[in-house]
XYZ file of C-alpha atoms in Angstrom:
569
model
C 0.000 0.000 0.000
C 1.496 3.157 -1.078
C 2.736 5.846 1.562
C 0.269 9.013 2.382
C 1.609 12.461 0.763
C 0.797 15.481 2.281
C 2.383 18.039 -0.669
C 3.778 22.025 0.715
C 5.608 24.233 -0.781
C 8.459 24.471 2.107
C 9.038 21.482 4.460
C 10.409 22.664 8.176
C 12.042 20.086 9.411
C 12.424 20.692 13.476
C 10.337 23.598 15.374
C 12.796 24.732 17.616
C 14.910 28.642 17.669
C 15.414 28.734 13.582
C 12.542 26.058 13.015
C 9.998 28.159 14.516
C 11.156 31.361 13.268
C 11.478 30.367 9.799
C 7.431 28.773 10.041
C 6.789 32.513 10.964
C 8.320 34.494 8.175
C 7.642 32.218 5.121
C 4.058 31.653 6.380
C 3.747 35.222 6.527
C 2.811 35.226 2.512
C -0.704 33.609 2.491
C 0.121 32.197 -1.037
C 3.143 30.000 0.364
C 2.176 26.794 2.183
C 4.095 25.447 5.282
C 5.055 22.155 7.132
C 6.291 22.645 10.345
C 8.198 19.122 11.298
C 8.428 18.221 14.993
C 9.664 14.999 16.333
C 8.235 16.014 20.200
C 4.627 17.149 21.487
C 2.999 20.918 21.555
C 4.262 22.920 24.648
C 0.639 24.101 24.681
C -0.343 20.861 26.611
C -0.412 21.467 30.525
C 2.820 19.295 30.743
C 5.614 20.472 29.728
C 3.509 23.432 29.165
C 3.417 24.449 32.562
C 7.019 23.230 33.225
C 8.348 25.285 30.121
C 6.881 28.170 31.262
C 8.054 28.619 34.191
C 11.419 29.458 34.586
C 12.385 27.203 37.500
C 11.091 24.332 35.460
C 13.873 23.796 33.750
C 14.943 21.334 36.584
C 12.510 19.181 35.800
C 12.850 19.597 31.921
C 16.482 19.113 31.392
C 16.403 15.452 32.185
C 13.268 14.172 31.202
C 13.305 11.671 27.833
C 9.754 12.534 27.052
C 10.870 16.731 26.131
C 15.183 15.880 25.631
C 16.771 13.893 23.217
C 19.082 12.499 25.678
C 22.253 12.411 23.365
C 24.852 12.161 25.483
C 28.990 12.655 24.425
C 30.902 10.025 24.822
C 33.657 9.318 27.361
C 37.162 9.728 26.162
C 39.911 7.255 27.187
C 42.958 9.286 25.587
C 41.839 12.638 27.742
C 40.428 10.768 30.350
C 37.003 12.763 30.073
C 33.741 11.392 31.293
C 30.550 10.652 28.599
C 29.267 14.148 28.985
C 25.025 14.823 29.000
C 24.056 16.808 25.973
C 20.690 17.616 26.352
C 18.520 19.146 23.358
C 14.760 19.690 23.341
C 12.386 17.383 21.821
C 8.931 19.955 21.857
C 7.740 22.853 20.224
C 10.496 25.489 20.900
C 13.295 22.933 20.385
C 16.303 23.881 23.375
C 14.760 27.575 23.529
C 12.370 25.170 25.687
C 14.569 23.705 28.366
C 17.591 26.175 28.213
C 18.859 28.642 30.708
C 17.415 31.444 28.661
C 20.249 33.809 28.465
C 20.189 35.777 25.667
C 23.677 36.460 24.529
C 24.504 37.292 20.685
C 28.385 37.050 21.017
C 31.010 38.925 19.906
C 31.536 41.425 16.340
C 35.173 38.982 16.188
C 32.549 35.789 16.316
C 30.851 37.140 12.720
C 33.412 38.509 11.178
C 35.818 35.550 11.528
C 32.849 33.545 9.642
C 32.399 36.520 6.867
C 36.409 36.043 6.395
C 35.972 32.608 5.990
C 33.964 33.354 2.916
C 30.782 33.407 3.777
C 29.667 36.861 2.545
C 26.907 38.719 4.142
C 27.702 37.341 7.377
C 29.667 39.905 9.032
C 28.500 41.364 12.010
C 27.017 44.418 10.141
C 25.449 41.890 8.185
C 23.672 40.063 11.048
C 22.835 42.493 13.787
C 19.888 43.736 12.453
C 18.694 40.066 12.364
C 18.620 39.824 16.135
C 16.796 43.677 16.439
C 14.133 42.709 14.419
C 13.283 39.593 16.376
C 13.771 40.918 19.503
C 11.366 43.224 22.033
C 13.851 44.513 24.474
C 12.026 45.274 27.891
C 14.513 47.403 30.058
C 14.847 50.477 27.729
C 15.496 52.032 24.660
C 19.126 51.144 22.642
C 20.587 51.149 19.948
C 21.926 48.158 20.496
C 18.502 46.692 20.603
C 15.511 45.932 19.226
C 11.707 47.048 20.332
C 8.398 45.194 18.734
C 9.926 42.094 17.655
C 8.728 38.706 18.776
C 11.261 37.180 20.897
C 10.941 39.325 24.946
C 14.238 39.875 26.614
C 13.822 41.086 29.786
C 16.083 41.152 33.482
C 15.401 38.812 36.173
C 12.594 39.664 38.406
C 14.216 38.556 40.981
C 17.901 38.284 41.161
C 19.294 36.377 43.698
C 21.273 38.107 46.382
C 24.370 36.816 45.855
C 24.528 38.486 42.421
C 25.808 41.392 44.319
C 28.452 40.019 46.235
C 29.840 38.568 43.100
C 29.629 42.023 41.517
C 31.718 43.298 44.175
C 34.464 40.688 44.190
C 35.036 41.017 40.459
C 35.247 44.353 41.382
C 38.124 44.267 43.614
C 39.546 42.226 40.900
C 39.863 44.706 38.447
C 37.137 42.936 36.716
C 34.754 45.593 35.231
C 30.982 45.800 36.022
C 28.325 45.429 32.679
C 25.082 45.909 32.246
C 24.288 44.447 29.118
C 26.365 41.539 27.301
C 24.973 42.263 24.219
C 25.614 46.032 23.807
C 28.945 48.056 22.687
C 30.901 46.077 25.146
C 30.904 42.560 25.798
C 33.916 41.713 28.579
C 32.909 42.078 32.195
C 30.446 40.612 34.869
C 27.103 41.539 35.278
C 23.873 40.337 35.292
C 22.237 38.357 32.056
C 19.229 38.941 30.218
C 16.986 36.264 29.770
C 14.264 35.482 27.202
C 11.431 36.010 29.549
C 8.131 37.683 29.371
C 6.172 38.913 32.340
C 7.937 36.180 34.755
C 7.801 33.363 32.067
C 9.923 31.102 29.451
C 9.844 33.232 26.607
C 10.554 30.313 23.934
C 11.179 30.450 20.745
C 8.036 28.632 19.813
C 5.570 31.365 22.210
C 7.481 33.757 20.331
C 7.466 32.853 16.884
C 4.804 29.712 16.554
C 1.945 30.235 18.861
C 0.591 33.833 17.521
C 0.327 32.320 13.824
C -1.271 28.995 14.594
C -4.312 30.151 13.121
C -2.680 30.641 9.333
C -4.445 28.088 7.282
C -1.618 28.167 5.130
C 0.918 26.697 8.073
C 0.457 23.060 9.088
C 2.484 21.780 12.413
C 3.099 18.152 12.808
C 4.039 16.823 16.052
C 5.348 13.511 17.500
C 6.687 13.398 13.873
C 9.842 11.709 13.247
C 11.853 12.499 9.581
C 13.574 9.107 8.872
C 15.218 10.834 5.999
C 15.538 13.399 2.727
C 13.783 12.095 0.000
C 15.846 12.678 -3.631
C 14.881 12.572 -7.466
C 18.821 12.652 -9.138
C 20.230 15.800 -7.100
C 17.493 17.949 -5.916
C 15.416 17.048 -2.665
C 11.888 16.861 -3.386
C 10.164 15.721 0.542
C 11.011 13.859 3.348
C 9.952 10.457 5.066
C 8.754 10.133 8.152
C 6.048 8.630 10.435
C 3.817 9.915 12.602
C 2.402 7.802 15.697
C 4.255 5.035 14.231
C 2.507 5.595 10.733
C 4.648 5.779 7.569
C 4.269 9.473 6.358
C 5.666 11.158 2.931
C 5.891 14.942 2.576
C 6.527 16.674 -0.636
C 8.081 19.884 -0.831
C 7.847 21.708 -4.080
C 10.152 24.592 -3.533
C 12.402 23.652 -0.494
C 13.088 20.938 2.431
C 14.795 22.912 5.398
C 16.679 21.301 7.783
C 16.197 22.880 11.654
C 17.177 20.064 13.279
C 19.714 21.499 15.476
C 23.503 20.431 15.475
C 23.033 16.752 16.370
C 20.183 15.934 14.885
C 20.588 17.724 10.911
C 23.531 15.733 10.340
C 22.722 12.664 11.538
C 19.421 13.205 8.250
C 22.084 13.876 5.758
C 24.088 11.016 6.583
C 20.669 8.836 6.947
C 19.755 10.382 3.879
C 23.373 9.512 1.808
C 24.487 12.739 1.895
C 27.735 12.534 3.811
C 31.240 10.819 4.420
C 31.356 8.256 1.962
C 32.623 6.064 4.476
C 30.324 6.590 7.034
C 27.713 5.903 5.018
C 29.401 2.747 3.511
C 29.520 1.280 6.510
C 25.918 1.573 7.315
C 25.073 0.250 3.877
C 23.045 3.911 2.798
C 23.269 4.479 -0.579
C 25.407 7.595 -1.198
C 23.668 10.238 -3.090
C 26.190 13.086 -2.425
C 29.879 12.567 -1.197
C 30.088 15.552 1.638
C 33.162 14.591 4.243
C 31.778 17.504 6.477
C 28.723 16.441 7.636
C 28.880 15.780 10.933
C 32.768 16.777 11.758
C 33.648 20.105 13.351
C 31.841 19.830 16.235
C 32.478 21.945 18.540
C 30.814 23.112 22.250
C 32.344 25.375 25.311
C 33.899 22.749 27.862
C 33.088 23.924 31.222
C 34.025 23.074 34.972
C 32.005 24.184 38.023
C 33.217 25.360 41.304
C 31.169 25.090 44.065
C 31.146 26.701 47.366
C 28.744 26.282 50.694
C 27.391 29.723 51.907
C 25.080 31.344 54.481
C 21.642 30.232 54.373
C 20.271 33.911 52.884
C 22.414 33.483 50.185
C 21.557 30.893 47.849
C 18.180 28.225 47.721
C 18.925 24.442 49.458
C 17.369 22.424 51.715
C 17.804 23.239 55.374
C 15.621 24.638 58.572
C 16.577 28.275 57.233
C 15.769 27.295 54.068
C 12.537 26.220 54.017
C 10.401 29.159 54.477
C 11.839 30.603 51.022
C 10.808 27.465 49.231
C 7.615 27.591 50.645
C 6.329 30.678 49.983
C 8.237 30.655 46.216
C 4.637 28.917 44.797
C 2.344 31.950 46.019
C 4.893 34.374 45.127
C 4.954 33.013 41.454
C 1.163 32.096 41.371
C 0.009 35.534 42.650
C 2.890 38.213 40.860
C 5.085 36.025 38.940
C 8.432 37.040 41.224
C 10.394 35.085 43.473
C 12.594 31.689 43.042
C 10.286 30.521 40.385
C 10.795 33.129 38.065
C 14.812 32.296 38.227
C 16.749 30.687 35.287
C 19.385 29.486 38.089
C 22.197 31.088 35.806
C 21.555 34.312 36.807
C 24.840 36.070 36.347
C 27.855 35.972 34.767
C 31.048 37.410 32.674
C 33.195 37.593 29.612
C 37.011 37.674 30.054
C 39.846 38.298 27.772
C 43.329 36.328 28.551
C 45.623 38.086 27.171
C 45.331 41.915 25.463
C 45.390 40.848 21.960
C 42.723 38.180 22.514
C 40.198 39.778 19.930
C 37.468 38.750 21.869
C 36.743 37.088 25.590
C 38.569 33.455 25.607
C 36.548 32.728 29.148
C 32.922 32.972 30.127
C 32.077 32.699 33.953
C 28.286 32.050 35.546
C 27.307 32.224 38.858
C 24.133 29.583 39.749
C 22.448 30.413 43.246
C 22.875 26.878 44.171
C 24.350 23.964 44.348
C 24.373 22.151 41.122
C 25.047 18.096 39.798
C 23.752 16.528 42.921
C 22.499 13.457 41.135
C 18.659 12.854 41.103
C 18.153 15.853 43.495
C 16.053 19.023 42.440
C 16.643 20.928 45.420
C 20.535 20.181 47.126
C 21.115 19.796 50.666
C 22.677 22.646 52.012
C 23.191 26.211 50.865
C 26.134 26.820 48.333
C 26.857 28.413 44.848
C 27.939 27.213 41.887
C 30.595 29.535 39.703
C 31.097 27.591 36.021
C 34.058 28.590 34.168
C 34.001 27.739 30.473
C 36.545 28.224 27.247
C 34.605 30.453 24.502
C 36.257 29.592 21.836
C 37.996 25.823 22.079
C 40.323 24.578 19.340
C 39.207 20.675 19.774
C 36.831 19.837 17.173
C 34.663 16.342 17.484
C 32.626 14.233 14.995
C 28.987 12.788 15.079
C 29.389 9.284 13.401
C 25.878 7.053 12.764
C 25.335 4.044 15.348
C 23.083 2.644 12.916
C 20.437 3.435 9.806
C 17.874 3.498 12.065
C 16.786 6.724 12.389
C 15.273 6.484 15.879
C 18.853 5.151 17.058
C 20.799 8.356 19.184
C 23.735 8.926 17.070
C 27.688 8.546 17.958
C 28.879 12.130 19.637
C 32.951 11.824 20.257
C 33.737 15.594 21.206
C 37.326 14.916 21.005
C 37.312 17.389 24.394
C 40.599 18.949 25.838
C 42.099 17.151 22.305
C 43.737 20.908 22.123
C 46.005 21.664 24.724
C 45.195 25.010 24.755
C 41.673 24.324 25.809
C 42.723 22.062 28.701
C 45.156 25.277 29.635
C 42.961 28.176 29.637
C 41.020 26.158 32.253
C 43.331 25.631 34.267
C 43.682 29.669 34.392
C 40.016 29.681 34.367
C 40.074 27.647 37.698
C 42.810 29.895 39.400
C 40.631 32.518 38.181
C 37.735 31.418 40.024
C 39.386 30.842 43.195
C 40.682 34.576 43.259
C 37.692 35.442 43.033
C 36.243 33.407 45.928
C 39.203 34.340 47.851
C 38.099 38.288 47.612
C 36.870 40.234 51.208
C 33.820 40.675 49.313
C 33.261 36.897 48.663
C 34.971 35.542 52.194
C 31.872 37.544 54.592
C 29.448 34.941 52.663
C 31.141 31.886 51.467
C 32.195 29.381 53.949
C 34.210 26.870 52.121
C 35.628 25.028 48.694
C 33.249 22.026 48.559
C 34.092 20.937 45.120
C 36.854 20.386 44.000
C 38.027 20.905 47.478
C 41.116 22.429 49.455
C 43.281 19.456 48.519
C 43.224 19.609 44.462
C 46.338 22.150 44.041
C 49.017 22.499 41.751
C 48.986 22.168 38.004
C 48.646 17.997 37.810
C 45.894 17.930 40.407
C 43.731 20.403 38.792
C 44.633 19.217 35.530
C 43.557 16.161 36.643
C 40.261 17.333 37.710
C 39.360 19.145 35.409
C 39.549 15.885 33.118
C 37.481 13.907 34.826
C 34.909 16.583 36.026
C 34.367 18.509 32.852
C 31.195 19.124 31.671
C 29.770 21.380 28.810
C 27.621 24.475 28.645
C 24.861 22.708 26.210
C 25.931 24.396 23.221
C 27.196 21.872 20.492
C 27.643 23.644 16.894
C 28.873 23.254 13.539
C 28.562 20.293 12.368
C 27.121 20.894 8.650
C 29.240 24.059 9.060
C 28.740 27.339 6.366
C 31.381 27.544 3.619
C 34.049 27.055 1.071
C 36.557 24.527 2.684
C 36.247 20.898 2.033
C 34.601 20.076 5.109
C 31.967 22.765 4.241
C 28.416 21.726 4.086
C 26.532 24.619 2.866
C 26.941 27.987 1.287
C 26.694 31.132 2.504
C 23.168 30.638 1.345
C 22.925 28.017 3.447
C 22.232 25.815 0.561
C 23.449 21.926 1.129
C 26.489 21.823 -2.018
C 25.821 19.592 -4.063
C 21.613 18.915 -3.871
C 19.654 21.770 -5.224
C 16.010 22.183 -2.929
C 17.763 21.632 0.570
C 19.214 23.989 3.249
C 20.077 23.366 6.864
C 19.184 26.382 9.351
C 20.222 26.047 12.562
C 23.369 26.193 14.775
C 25.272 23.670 13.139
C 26.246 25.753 10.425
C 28.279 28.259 12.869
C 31.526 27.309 11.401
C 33.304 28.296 14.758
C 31.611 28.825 18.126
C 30.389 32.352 19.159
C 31.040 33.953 22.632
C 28.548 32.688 24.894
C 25.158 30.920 24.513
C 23.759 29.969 21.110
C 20.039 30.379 21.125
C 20.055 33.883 19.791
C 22.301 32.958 17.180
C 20.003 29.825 16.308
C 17.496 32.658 15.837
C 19.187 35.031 14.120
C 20.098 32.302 11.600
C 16.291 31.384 11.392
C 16.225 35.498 10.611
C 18.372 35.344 7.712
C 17.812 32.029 6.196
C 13.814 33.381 5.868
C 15.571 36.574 3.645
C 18.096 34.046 1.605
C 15.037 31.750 0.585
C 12.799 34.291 -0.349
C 14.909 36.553 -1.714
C 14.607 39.655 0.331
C 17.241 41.791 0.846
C 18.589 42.053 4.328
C 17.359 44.616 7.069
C 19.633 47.483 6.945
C 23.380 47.984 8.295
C 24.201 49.140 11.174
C 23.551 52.851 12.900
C 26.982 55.229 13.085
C 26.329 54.812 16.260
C 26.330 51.339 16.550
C 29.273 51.529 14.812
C 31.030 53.225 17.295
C 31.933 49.523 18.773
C 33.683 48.498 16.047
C 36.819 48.363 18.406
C 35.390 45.540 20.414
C 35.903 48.258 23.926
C 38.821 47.827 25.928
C 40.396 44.729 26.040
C 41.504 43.493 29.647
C 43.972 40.478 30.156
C 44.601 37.963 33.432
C 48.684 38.298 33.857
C 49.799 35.367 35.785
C 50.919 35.405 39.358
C 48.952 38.469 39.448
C 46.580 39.434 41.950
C 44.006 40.400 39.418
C 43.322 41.548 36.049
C 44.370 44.961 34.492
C 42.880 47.378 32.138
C 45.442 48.289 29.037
């Protein structure tokens, strides 16, 4: 019995940050017709609805099989690394739906290393008006910002109050104080703006998917897994899939987009035989296109966390003192959307340079008002903080290999972490950094102890050592069906997949390098200008002059060694 076809003009393929903004703008012309691929459920059910929009949810998203993929990176016997979670969401939003919400856009060096690549027109003159006109920035007017776009970034409600001690240790660091990440200056520590909206998960799909539900030209599937690219000669024409366990064909007579994210879009190609030859040899696919750079290059910001006990007020855990606060954190979130609840438990955090010449910052700090990796525990014993260090911009690069041709099989992830020793040395300096820091009079009236990794882990073997087998990742894998001209190269600066007319990927594994900080407004921004490159508008605009004045990238500050701080030059 033949397969059902459901025929659109553009097939979506993943409704998370770029999915669900690129359902928006090419539904926006009644006369184009839209499928909107998910493999997960609606967020509009009450769960994860309810989880997802609360901002304290995300405890109980982030490890739950039914709303994460689960993909995991796996350990690494030559660096002695552990397997490594690497969560990504499985629901309408994608990871804007069980992230940390920080909205961070990165640094002018991030774009215009991938313009000088060759990919034209994606400088960042080129892409900053893609994240103002998506974004409605709550605290005021700037130029650096946008106002009546769809995506709300906001500041915390309510910050917790250890934000300000941490403030004032960087400060008698040297370290300077900033306000906003994302405007002329990036380096410094301050407090993040999230992707919130009067207390609540601003995700991308409530941004971008719920107000156009009612297009008839816009059809979302969900619980809807692609098994793989369909192909007449060179040109994708639809994709297979099923639905509830149904066999499903979907015809696309203009484009199929991949949105899949940067585990998921390459592991299609490959399924589809667009990929390493070998790879897909192995698996016995047929190979349609010869690509050896789907699925390498993948890259994400290796991290460590520091934790520390403190005073009760401090930070949320479990204890006598602590009780009351969690108590009362329901009613206060039920009745004026404020208190705990409304926290994205990364509340704060920083940028730092190593060295003067370092075009942009090579080490990105957070601050979490609790304890954090106490297995199977949403609330920790105790009251401490957690202070992540993380390397912006690591030389390693990893692969995503197939386990099988199964496409409901979790593909191979070998990050290759700490492969580069630079990334295993900056930190090292990041960890030294961090303990400055909790060594400061401003941090010593609060803290009251190194719990992890503890008084005893000194000198450069120990916390080498450490580091290996503690390190973690900030969530944000990348590039792997990277933009450009290389071999390795996947797509164009169209985002066109070389070699197969009819298919783009848009998501964050085209980044060809990783930007500075977290990826989900980049994921958008990409959704932006993909929507532009396929229907062949031209972009936004360029920059302001006054914009411009921050072509300079501010003052750079560097960490000297053996010093007691950092300095300005």
């Amino acid at each position: 019995m033949p397969q059902p076809a459901l025929r659109f003009d553009y097939l979506v393929i993943g409704a998370g940050s770029a999915g669900c903004v690129l359902a928006n703008r090419l539904s926006g012309d009644p006369e184009i017709s839209v499928c909107l691929v998910e493999a997960g459920p609606s967020d509009r059910n009450l769960f994860p609805g309810s989880y997802i929009r609360t901002p304290a949810g995300i405890l109980r998203l982030i490890a739950n099989p039914k709303w994460n993929w689960m993909h995991r990176f796996s350990p690494d016997a030559s660096q002695g690394t552990p397997d490594i979670p690497c969560p990504r969401g499985r629901v309408w939003g994608g990871s804007s739906a069980i992230n940390g919400m920080i909205y961070i856009r990165g640094s002018r060096h991030d774009y215009d290393r991938w313009a000088a690549l060759g990919n034209r027109g994606w400088g960042f003159d080129e892409v900053l008006p893609y994240f103002l006109r998506s974004e409605h920035f709550e605290p005021n007017d700037s130029p650096w910002h946008g106002r009546g776009g769809e995506l709300n970034v906001a500041e915390l409600r309510s910050p917790s109050p250890i934000n300000r001690p941490f403030y004032q240790a960087a400060g008698e660091l040297g370290w300077p104080y900033n306000a906003d990440f994302n405007g002329a200056d990036q380096e410094g520590i301050g407090p993040f703006h999230v992707t919130q909206v009067n207390g609540e998960r601003c995700s991308a799909a409530r941004a971008f998917l719920h107000p156009i539900l009612h297009r008839p030209n816009l059809q979302v599937l969900s619980d809807t897994l692609t098994h793989r690219v369909l192909l007449e000669g060179r040109r994708a024409v639809g994709v297979e899939a099923s639905l509830a366990g149904r066999p499903l064909r979907l015809l696309a007579d203009r484009e199929v987009i991949l949105c899949a994210g940067a585990i998921n879009s390459p592991q299609l190609l490959m399924l589809s035989g667009i990929g390493p030859a070998p790879e897909l040899r192995r698996h016995g696919i047929e190979l349609r296109q010869d690509l050896p750079g789907v699925g390498q290059n993948l890259q994400d910001h290796p991290d460590v966390v520091l934790m520390y006990s403190c005073e009760s007020a401090m930070a949320y855990g479990l204890s006598t003192r602590g009780l009351w606060p969690l108590a009362r954190a329901p009613w206060q979130y039920l009745f004026g959307r404020r208190g705990p609840l409304t926290s994205n438990t990364v509340e704060a955090g920083g940028f730092l340079r190593l060295a003067p010449d370092d075009p942009a910052p090579e080490l990105g700090l957070i601050i979490a008002p609790a304890l954090k990796n106490q297995p199977r525990r949403l609330i920790p014993f105790g009251h401490g903080i957690s202070l992540h260090v993380a390397v912006m911009h690591p030389r390693s690069r990893g692969e995503i290999l197939l386990n099988s041709p199964d496409p409901r099989d979790k593909p191979h992830l070998a990050a290759n972490f700490l492969s580069h020793p630079d990334d295993l040395r900056k930190l090292v300096e990041g960890v030294h950094l961090v303990r400055r820091l909790a060594n400061t009079a401003a941090f010593r009236r609060h803290l009251r102890g190194e719990l992890v990794p503890g008084a005893d882990i000194q000198g450069q073997a120990r916390v080498e050592a450490w580091i290996r087998r503690s390190l973690g990742t900030v969530f944000h894998p990348v590039g792997t069906c990277k933009m450009g001209r290389d071999p390795l190269a996947v797509v164009d600066d169209q985002l066109r997949v070389h070699g197969i007319e009819g298919l783009r990927v848009a998501d964050a594994s085209i980044m060809p390098t990783l930007t500075t900080g977290n990826t989900n407004a980049p994921a958008i921004m990409i959704g932006e200008k993909a929507s532009d490159l396929i229907l062949g508008k031209p972009g936004p605009g360029r920059l302001s002059s006054e914009q411009d004045t921050g072509r300079s990238e501010d003052r750079p500050v560097k960490v000297e060694a053996g010093k007691t701080g950092l300095s300005a030059h």
